[in-house]
CSV table of C-alpha atoms in Angstrom, one decimal:
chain,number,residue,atom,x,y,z
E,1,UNK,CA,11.8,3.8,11.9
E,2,UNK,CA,8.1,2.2,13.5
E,3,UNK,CA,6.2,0.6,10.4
E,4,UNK,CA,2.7,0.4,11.6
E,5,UNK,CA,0.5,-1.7,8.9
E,6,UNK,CA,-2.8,0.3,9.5
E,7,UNK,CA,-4.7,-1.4,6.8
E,8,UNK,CA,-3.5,-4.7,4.7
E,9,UNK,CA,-6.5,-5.5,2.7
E,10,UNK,CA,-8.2,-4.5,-0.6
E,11,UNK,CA,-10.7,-2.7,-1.8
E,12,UNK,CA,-13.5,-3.7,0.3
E,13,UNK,CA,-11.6,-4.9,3.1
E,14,UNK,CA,-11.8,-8.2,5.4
E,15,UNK,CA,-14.7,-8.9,6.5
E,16,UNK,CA,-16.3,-7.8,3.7
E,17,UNK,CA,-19.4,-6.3,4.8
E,18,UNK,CA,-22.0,-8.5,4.0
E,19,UNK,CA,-20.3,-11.3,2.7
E,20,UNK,CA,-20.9,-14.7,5.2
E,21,UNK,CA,-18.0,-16.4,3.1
E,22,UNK,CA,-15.8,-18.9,5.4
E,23,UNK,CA,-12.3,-16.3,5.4
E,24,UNK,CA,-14.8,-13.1,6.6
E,25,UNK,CA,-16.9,-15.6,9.2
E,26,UNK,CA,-13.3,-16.4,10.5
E,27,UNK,CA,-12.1,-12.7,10.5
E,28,UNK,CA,-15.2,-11.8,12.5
E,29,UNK,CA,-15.2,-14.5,15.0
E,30,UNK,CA,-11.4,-14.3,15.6
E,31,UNK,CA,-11.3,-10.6,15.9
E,32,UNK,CA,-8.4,-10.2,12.9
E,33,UNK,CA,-8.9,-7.5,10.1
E,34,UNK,CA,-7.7,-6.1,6.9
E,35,UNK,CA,-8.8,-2.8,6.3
E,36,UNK,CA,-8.4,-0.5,3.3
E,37,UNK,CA,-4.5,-0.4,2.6
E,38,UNK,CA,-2.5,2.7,4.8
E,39,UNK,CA,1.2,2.1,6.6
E,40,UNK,CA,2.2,4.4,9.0
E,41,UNK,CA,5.6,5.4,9.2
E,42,UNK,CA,7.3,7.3,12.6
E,43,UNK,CA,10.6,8.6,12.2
E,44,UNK,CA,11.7,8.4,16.3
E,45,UNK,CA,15.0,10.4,15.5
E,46,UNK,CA,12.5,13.6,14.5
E,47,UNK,CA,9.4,12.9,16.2
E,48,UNK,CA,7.3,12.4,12.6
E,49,UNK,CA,5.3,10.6,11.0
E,50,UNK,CA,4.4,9.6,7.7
E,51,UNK,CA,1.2,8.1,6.1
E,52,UNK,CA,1.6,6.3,2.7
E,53,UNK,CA,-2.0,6.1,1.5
E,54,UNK,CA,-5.1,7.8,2.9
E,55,UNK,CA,-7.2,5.1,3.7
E,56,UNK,CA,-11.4,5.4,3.7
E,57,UNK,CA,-10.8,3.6,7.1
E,58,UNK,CA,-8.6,6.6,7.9
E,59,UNK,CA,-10.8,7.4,11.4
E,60,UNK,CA,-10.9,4.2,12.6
E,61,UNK,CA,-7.4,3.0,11.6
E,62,UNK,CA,-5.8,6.2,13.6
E,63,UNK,CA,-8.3,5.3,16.8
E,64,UNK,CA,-7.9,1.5,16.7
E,65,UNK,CA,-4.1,1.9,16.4
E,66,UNK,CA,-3.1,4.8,18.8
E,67,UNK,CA,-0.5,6.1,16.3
E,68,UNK,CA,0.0,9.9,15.7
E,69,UNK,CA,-1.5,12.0,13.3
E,70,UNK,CA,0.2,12.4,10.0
E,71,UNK,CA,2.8,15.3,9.4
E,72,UNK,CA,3.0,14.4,5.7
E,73,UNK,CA,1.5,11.6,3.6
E,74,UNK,CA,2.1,9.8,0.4
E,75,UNK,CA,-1.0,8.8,-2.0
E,76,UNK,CA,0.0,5.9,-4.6
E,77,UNK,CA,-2.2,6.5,-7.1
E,78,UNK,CA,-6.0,7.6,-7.7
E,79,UNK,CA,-8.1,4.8,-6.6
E,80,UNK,CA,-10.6,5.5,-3.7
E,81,UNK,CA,-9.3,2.8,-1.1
E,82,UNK,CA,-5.7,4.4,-1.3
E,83,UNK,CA,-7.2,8.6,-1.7
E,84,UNK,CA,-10.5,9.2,0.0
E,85,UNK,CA,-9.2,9.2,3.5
E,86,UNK,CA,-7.4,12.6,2.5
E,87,UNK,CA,-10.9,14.2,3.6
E,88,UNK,CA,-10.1,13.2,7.1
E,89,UNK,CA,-7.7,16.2,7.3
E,90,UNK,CA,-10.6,18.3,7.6
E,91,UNK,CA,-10.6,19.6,11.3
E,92,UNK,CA,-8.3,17.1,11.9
E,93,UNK,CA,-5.2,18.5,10.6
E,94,UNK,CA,-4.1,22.1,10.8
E,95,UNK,CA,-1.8,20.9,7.5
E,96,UNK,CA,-0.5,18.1,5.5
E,97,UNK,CA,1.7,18.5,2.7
E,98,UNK,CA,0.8,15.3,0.1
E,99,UNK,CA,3.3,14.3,-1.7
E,100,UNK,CA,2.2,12.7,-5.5
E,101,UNK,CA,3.8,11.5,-8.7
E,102,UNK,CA,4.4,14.7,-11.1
E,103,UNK,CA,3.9,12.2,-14.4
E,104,UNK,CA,0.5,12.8,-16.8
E,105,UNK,CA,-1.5,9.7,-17.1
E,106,UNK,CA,-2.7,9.4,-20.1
E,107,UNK,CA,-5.7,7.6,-18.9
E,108,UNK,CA,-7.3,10.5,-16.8
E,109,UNK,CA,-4.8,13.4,-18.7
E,110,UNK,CA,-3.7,14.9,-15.4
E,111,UNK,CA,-0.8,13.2,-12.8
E,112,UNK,CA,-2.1,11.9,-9.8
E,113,UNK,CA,-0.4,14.8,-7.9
E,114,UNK,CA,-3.2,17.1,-10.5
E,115,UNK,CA,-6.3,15.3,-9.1
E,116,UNK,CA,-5.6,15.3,-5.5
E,117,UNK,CA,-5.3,18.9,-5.6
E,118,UNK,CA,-8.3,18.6,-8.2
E,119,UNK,CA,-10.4,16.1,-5.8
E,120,UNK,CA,-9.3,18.5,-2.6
E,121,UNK,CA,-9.0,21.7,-3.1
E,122,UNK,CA,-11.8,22.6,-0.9
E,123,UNK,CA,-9.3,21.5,2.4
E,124,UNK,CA,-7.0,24.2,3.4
E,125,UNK,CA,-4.6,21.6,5.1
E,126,UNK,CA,-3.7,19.6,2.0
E,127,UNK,CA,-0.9,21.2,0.2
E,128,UNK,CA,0.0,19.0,-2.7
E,129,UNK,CA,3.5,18.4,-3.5
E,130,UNK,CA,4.1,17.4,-7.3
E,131,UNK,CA,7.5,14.8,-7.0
E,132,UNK,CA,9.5,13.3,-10.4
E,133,UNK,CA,9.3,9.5,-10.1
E,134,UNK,CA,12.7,8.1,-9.2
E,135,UNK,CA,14.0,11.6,-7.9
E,136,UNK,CA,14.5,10.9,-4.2
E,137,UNK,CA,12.9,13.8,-2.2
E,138,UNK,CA,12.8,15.1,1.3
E,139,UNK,CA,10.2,14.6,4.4
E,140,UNK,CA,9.7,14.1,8.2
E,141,UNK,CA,13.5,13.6,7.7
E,142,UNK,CA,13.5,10.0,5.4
E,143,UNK,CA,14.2,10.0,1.9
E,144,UNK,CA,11.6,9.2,-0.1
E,145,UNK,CA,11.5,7.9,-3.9
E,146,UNK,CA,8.6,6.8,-5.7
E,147,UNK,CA,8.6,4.4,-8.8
E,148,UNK,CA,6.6,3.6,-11.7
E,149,UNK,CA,5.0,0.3,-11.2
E,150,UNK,CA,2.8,-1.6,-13.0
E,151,UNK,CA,-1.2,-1.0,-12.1
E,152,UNK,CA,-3.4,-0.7,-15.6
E,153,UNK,CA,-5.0,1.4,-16.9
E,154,UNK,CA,-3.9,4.0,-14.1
E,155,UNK,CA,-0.5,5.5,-13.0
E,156,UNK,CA,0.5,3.8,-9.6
E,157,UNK,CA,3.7,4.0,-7.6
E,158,UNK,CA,6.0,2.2,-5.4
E,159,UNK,CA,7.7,3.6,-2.5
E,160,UNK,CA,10.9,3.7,-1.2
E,161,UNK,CA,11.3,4.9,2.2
E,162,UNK,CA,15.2,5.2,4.1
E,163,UNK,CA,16.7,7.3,6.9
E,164,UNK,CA,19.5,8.6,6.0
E,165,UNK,CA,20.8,8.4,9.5
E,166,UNK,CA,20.1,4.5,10.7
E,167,UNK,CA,20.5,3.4,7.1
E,168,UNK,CA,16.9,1.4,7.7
E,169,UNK,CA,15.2,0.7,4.5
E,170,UNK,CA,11.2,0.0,4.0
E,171,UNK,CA,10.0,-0.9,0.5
E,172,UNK,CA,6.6,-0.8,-0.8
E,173,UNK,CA,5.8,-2.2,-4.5
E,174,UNK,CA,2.4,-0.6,-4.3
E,175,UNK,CA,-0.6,-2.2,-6.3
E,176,UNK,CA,1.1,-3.7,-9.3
E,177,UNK,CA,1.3,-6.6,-11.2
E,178,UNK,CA,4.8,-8.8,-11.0
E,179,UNK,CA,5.8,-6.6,-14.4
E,180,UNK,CA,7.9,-4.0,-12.7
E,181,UNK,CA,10.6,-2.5,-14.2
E,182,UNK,CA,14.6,-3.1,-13.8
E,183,UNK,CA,14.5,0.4,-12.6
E,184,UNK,CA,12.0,0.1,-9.9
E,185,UNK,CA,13.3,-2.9,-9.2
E,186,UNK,CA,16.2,-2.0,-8.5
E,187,UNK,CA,15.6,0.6,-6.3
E,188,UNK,CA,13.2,-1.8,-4.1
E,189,UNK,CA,16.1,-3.9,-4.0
E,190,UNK,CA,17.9,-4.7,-0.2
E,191,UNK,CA,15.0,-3.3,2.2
E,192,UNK,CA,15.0,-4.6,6.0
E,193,UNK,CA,11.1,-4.7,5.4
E,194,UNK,CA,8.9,-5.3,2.0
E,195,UNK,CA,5.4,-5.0,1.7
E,196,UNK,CA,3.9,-6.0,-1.6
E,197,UNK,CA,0.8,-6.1,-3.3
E,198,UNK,CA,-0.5,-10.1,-2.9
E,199,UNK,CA,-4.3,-9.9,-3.6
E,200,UNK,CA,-5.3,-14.3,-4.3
E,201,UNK,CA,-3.2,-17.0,-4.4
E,202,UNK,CA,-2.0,-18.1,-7.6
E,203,UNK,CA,-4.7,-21.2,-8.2
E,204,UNK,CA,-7.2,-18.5,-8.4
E,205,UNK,CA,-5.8,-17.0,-11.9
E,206,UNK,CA,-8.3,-19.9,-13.2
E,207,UNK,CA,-11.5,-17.9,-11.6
E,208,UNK,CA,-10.3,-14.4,-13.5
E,209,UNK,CA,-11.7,-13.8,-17.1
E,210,UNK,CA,-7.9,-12.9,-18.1
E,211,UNK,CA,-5.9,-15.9,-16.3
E,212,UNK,CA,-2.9,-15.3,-14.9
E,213,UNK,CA,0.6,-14.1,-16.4
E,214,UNK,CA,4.1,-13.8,-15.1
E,215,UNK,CA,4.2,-17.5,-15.0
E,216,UNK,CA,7.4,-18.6,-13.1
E,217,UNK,CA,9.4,-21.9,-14.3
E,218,UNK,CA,6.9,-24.2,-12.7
E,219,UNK,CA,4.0,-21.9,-14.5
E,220,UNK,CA,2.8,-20.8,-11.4
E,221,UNK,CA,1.1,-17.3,-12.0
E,222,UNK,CA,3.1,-14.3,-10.5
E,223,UNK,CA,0.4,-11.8,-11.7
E,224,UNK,CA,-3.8,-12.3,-11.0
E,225,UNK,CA,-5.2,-10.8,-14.0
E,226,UNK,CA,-3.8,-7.8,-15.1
E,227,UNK,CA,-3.3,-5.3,-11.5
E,228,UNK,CA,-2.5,-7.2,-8.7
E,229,UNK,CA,0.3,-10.0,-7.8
E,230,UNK,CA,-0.6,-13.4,-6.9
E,231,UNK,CA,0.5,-14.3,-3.6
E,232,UNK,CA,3.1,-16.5,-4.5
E,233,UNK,CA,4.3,-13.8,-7.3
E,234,UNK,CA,4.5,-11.0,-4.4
E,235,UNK,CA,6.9,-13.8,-2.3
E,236,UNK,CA,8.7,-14.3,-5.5
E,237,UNK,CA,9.4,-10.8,-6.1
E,238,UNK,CA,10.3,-10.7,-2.4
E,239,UNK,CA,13.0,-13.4,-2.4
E,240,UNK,CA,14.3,-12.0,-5.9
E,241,UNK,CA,14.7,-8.3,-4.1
E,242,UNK,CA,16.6,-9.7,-1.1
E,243,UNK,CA,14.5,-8.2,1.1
E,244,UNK,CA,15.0,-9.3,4.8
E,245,UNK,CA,11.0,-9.6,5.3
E,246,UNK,CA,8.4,-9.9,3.1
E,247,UNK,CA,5.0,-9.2,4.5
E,248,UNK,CA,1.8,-9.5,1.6
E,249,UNK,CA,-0.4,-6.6,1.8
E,250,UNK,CA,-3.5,-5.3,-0.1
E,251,UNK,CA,-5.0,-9.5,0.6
E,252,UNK,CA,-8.8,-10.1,-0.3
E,253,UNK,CA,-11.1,-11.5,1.2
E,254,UNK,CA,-11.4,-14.3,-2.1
E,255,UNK,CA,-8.3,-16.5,-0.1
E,256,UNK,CA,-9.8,-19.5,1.4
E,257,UNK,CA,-10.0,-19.6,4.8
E,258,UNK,CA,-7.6,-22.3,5.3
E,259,UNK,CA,-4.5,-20.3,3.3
E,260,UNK,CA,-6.2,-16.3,4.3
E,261,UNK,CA,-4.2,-16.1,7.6
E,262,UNK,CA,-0.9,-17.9,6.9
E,263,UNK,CA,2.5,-16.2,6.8
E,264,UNK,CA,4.0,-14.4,5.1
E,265,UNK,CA,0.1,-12.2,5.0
E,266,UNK,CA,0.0,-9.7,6.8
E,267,UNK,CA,-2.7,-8.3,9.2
E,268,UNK,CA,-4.0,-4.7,10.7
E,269,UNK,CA,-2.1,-3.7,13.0
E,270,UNK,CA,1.4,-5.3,12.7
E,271,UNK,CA,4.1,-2.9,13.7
E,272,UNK,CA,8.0,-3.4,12.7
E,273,UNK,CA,11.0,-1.2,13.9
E,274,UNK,CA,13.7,-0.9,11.3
């Protein structure tokens, strides 16, 4: 399994167009990015490869990386940075099944797996493919599970992806807060490779109109608001899975400069073979 990080950032990416903040100035000067959130998963035994989010940056991801073109993808949940790319298919693509969460939200009143087909029913190569949260499924020959995180108001989902045949394990929390259940946790639990959702580090919980929550023993905040982790609460939840590596994805552009490129954050472009 090749685990190619093609976007590691948030919602409007770093540099932030724009923005001359210290972390962005660095980004640009230094050549390093964190576009909108996509992996890339090949499966080397069959030749396949799997996209888990459709990035906006979809185009310039798949140029700047030299990976191949999707045979199936994954979407998380309904918010632009992790859906719009799907329009990409269009002359692209010839077809892509999309696999989605089968549960109604009751926010919107339809599952995610309802508005992608909704939002794209005017591309001929995306077939959507309705899936049952923690009901393992089939494709490019991994097994996939996704599971119910924590991302209010909206639905979101985790992912599980393993190869049956190399036993190699990648875990993705997907945007969530540190609040994810003993069932999802569980089934993150013991991957060679986790990437979870670390958008700030924890100190800036006191710049967010709701604070932070998830406090661990020294009452550092494990959650930034409501949606996202803290960094510190993404490492946390990384030791606490056992995970062999923990790379923090879905990183803003709000971490000073002097803690936004530090490990365990990850950058475009890393690539892991499990």
């Amino acid at each position: 399994m090749e685990v190619t990080l093609l976007g590691t950032g948030d919602t409007t990416g770093t540099p932030t167009p724009g923005c001359t903040c210290d972390t962005c100035e660095y980004a640009r000067e230094h050549d390093v990015e964190r576009t909108r959130y996509s992996v890339h998963v090949r499966n080397e035994r069959t030749g396949e490869s799997l996209l888990v989010d459709a990035s906006p940056d979809f185009r310039y991801q798949f140029l700047e990386r030299d990976v191949d073109l999707p045979d199936a993808a994954i979407i998380t949940h309904i918010h632009f940075d992790h859906l719009d790319g799907l329009g990409n298919t269009y002359r692209l693509l010839g077809s892509l099944p999309v696999f989605a969460a089968d549960e109604t939200d009751p926010e919107t009143g339809e599952s995610v797996a309802e508005t992608v087909e909704r939002r794209f029913d005017y591309l001929d190569a995306v077939t959507v493919h309705a899936q049952t949260p923690l009901e393992p499924f089939e494709t490019c020959g991994f097994e996939v599970t996704l599971l119910p995180v924590e991302h209010p108001p909206l639905v979101c989902y985790g992912v599980v992806i393993e190869d049956p045949e190399t036993g190699a394990k990648l875990s993705l929390t997907g945007d969530t807060n540190y609040g994810i259940s003993d069932a999802a946790r569980d089934r993150l639990r013991d991957a060679d490779l986790l990437l979870a959702d670390g958008i700030v580090p924890a100190h800036l919980s006191e710049h967010h109109p709701l604070g932070g929550k998830h406090e661990d023993d020294a009452g550092v905040p494990r959650t930034f608001g409501t949606k996202h982790m803290t960094i510190e609460g993404a490492q946390s939840l990384g030791m606490e899975l056992d995970a062999a590596e923990t790379r923090v994805v879905h990183v803003s552009h709000y971490v000073p400069v002097d803690e936004a490129f530090e490990e365990p954050l990850a950058v475009d472009g890393e690539r892991y073979e499990l």
